[in-house]
Short mmCIF file of C-alpha atoms in Angstrom, two decimals:
data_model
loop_
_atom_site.label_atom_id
_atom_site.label_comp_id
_atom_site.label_asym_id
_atom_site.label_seq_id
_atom_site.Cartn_x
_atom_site.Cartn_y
_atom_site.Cartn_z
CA UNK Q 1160 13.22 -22.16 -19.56
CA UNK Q 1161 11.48 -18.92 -20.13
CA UNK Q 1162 8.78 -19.71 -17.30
CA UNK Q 1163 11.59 -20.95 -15.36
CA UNK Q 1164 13.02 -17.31 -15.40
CA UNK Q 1165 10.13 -15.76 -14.14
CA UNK Q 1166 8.82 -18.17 -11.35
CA UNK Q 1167 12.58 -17.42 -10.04
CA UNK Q 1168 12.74 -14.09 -10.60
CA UNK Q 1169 9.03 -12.74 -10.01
CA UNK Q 1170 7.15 -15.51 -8.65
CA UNK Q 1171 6.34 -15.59 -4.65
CA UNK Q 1172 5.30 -19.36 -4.42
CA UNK Q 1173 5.67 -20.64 -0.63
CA UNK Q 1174 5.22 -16.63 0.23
CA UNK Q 1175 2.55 -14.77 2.48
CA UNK Q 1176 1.35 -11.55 2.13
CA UNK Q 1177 -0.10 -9.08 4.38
CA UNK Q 1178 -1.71 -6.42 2.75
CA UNK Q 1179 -3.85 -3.94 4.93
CA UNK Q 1180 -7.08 -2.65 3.39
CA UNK Q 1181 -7.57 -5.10 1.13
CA UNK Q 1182 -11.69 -5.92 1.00
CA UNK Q 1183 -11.45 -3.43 -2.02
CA UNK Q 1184 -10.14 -0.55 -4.53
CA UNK Q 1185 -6.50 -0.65 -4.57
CA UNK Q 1186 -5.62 -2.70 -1.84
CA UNK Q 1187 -8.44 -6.04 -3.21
CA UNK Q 1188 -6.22 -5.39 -6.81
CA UNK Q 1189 -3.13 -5.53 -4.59
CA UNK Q 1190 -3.63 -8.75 -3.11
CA UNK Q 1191 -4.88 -10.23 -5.89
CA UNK Q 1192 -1.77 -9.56 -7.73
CA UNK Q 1193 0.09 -10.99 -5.03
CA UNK Q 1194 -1.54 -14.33 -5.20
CA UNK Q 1195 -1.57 -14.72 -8.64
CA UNK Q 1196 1.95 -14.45 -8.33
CA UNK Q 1197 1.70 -17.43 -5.87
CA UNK Q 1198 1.38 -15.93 -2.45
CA UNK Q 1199 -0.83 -16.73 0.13
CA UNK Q 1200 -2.83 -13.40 1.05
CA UNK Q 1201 -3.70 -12.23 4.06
CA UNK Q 1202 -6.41 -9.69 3.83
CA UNK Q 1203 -7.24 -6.80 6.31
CA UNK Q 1204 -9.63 -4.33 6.77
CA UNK Q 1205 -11.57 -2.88 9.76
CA UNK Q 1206 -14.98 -5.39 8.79
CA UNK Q 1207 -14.62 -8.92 9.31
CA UNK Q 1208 -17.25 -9.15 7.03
CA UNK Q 1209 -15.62 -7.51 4.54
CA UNK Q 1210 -12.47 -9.25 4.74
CA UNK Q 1211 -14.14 -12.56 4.49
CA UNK Q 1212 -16.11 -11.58 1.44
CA UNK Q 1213 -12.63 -10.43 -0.19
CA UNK Q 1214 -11.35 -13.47 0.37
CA UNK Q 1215 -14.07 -15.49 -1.06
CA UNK Q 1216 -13.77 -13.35 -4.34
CA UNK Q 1217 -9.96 -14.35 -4.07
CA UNK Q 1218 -10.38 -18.32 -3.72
CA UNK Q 1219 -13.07 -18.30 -7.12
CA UNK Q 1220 -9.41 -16.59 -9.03
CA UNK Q 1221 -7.64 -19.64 -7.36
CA UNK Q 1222 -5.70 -17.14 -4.73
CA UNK Q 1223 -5.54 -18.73 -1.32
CA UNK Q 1224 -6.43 -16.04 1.31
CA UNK Q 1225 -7.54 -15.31 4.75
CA UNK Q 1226 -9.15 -13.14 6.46
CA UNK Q 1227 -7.17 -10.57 9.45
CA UNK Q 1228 -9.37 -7.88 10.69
CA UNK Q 1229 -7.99 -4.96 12.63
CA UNK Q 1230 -7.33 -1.63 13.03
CA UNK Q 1231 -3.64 -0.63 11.83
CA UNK Q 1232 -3.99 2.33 14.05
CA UNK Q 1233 -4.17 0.12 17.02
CA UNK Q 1234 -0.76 -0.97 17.78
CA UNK Q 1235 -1.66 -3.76 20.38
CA UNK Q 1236 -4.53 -4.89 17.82
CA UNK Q 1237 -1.73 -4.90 14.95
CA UNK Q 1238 0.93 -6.69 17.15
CA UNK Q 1239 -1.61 -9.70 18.70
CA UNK Q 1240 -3.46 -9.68 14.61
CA UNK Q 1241 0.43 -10.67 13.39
CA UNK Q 1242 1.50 -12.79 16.50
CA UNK Q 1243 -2.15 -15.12 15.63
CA UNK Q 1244 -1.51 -15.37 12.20
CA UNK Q 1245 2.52 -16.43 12.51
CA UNK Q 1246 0.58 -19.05 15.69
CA UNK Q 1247 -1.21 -19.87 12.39
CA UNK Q 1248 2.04 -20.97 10.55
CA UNK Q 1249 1.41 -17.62 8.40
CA UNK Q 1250 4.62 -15.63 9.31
CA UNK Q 1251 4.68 -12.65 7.32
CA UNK Q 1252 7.16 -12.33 4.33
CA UNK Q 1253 5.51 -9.56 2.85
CA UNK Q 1254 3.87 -6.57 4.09
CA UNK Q 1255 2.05 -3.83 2.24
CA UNK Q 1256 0.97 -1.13 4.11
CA UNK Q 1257 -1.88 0.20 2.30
CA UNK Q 1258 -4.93 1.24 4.71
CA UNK Q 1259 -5.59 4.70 4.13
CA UNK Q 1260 -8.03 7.85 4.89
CA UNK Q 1261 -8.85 10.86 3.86
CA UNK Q 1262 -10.78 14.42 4.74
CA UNK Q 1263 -10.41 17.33 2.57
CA UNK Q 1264 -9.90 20.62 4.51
CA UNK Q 1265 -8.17 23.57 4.38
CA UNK Q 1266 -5.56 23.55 7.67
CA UNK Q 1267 -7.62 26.12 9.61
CA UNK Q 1268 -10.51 24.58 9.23
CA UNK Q 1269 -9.00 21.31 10.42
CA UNK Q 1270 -9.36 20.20 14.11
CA UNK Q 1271 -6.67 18.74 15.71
CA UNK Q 1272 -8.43 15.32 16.26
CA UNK Q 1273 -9.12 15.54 12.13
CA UNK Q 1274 -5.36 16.21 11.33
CA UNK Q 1275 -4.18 13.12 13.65
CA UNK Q 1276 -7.07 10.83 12.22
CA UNK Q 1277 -4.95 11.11 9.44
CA UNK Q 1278 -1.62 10.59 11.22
CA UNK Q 1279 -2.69 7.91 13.20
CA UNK Q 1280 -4.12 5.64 10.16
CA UNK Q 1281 -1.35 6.60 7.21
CA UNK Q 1282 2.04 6.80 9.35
CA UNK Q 1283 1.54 4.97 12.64
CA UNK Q 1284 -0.33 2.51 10.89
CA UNK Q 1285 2.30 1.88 9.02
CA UNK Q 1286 4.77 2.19 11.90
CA UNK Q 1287 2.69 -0.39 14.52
CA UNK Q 1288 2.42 -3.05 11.05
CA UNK Q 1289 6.43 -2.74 10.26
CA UNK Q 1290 7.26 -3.16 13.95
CA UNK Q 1291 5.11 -6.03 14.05
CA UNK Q 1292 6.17 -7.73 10.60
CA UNK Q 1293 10.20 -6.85 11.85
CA UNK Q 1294 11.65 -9.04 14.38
CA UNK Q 1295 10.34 -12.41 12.22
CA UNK Q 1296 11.42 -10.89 9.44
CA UNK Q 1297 14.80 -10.17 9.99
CA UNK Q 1298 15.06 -13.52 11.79
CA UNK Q 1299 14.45 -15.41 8.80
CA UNK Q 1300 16.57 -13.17 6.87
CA UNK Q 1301 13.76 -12.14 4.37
CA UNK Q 1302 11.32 -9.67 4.15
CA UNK Q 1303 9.59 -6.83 1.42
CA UNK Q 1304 8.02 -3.92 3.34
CA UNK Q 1305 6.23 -2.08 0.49
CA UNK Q 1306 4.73 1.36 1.62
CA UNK Q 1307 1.88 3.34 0.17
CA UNK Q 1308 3.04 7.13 -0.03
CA UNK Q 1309 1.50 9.35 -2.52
CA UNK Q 1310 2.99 12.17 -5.25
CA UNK Q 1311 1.15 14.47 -2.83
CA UNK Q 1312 3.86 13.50 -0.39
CA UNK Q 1313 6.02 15.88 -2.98
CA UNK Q 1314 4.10 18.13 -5.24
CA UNK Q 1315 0.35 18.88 -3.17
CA UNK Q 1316 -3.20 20.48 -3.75
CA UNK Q 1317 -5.00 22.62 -1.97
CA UNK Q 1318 -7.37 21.09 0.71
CA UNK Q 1319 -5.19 17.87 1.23
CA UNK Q 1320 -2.33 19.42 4.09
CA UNK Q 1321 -3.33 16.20 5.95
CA UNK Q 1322 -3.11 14.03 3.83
CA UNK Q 1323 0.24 15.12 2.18
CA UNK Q 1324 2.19 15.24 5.53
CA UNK Q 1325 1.55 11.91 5.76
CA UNK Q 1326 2.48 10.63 2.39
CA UNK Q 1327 5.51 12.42 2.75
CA UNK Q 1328 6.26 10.70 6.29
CA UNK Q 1329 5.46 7.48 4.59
CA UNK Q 1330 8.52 8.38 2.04
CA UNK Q 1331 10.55 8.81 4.66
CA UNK Q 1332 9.87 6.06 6.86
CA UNK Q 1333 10.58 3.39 3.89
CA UNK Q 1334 13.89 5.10 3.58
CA UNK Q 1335 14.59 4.93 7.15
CA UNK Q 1336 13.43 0.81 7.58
CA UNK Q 1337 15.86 0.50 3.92
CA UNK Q 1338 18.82 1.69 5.90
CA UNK Q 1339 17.96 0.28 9.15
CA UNK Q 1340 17.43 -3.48 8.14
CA UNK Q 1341 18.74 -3.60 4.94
CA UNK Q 1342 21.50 -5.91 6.33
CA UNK Q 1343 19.11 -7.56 7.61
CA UNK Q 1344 17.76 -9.29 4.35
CA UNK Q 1345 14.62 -6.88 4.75
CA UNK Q 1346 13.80 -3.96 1.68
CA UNK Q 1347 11.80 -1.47 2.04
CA UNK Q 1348 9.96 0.69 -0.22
CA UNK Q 1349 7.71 3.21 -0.86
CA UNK Q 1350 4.81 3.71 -3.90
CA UNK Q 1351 3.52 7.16 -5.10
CA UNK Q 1352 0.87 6.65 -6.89
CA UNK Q 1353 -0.92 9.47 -9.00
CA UNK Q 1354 -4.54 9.74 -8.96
CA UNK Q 1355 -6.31 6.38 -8.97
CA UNK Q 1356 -9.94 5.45 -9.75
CA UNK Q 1357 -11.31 3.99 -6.61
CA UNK Q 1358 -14.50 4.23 -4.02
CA UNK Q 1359 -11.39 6.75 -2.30
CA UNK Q 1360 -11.17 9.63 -5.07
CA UNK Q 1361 -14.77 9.32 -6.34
CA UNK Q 1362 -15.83 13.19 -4.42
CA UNK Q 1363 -12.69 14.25 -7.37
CA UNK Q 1364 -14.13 12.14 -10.06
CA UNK Q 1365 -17.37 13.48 -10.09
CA UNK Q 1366 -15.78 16.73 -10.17
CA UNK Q 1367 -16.09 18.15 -13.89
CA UNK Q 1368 -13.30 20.82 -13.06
CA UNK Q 1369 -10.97 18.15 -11.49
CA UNK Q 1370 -11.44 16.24 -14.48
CA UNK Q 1371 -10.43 18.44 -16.57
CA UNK Q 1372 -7.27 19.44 -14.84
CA UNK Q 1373 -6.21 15.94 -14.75
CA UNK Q 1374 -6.75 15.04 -18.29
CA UNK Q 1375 -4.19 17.87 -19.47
CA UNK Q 1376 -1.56 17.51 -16.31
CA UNK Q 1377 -1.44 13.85 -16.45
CA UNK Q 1378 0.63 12.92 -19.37
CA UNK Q 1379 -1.20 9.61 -19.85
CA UNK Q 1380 -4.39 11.21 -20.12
CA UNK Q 1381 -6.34 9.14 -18.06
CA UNK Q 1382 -6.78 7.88 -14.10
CA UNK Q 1383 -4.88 4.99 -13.31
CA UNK Q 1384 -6.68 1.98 -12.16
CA UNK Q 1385 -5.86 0.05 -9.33
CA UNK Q 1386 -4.52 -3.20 -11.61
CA UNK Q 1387 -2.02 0.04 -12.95
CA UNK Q 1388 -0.36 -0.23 -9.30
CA UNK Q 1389 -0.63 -3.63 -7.94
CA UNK Q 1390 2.07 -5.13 -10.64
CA UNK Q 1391 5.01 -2.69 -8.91
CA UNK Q 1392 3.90 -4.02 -5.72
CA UNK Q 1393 4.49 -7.65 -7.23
CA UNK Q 1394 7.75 -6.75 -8.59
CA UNK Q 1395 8.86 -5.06 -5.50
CA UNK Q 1396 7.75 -8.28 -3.39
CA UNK Q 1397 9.81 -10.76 -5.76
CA UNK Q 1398 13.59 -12.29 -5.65
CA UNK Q 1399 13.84 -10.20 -8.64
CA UNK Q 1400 13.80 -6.57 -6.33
CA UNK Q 1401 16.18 -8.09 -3.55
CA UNK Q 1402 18.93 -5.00 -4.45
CA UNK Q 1403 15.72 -2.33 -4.54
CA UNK Q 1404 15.93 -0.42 -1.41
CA UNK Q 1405 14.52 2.95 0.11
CA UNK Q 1406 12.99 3.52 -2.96
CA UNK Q 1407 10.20 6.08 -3.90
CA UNK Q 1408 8.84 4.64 -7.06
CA UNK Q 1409 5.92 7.20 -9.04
CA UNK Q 1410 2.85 5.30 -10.59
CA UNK Q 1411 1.47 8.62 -12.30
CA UNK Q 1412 1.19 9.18 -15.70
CA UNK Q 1413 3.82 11.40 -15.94
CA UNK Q 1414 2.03 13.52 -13.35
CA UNK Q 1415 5.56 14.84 -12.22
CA UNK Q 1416 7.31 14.80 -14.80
CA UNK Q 1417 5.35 17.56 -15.94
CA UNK Q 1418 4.64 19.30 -12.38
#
């Protein structure tokens, strides 16, 4: 009975997942929470290579995956990558916009082709992978949209204007799809996670200063690692978050709680 409980309420047998850059870091732990929880996972990532080579580290955990290369900040690339893989019989059920950049600045410094490098991957990527995922979506009457904001979407560092303009878009945009196709059977939300040990934030990790800041503002005392994250994203994706909607949920520490 107990295992009952949770298939129904947290499991996502008979389920596929998109998650975008997935070969490693946070989105890899992503998908590989996904499909232990009985999705099939679609990977993507701008290498082919590296997709395919996620994906064979998936099927040795049992996780049934395939590979989608593309470029989320490619709209006609994201649109024909989802229309193949639904061809495919693998309509999206769940997406999690996670592909990400970064490029540490201060705003003068920071040409206009650097500021929308960041635009273009963070919030239209998100934007062309949503509008892709939607109209099946909504047809079938399910969908999870999970989007990867940031807490520097709402309390910021120096060096990271960029970055945090995006996040916070990304905050707003899941609270925009919640209310928009909500009635739809579609929820949409948003992750903030705190800082996170991945290939992305090693330049801050190696940083003895940035260290220390972290180990007395984060409550927790420690970075988060990506298998911290990837078990909201399963929640979030289940039967058992169909009334969570618009959403911004922290994954910090207690980061800002104490900010």
């Amino acid at each position: 009975m107990k295992h009952d409980y949770l298939d129904q309420t947290f499991g996502l047998a008979g389920r596929v997942a998109l998650v975008t850059g997935a070969a490693r870091g946070l989105g890899y732990a992503i998908a590989a929470g996904l499909g232990r929880a009985g999705a099939q996972v679609v990977v993507n990532d701008l290498s082919r290579e590296a997709c395919e080579a996620a994906c064979a580290s998936l099927a040795e955990a049992g996780i049934k995956a395939h590979a989608a290369p593309f470029d989320v900040a490619d709209g006609a690339a994201v649109a024909d990558a989802v229309a193949q893989l639904e061809a495919a019989g693998l309509a999206i059920d769940v997406l999690v916009s996670n592909a990400g950049n970064q490029n540490r600045k201060p705003v003068v410094e920071m040409t206009p082709a650097e500021w929308q490098a960041l635009q273009n991957v963070h919030v239209n990527g998100a934007f062309h992978c949503a509008r892709a995922v939607l109209p099946g979506m909504g047809k079938r009457g399910f969908g999870r949209i999970v989007l990867m904001s940031s807490v520097a979407g709402q309390a910021t560092m120096p060096n990271i204007a960029a970055y945090a303009t995006a996040k916070g878009a990304i905050a707003a945009f899941a609270r925009a799809l919640a209310v928009e196709y909500g009635a739809s059977g579609v929820t949409c939300n948003a992750l903030a996670p705190g800082f996170v040990r991945t290939d992305f934030t090693q330049g801050l990790q190696d940083n003895p200063q940035f260290q220390s800041f972290l180990s007395s503002a984060v409550p927790a005392g420690r970075w988060a690692a990506p298998e911290d994250i990837a078990p909201a994203v399963v929640y979030l994706a289940s039967p058992g978050a169909s009334f969570v909607n618009g959403h911004v949920l922290a994954i910090d520490g207690g980061l800002l709680a104490r900010m």
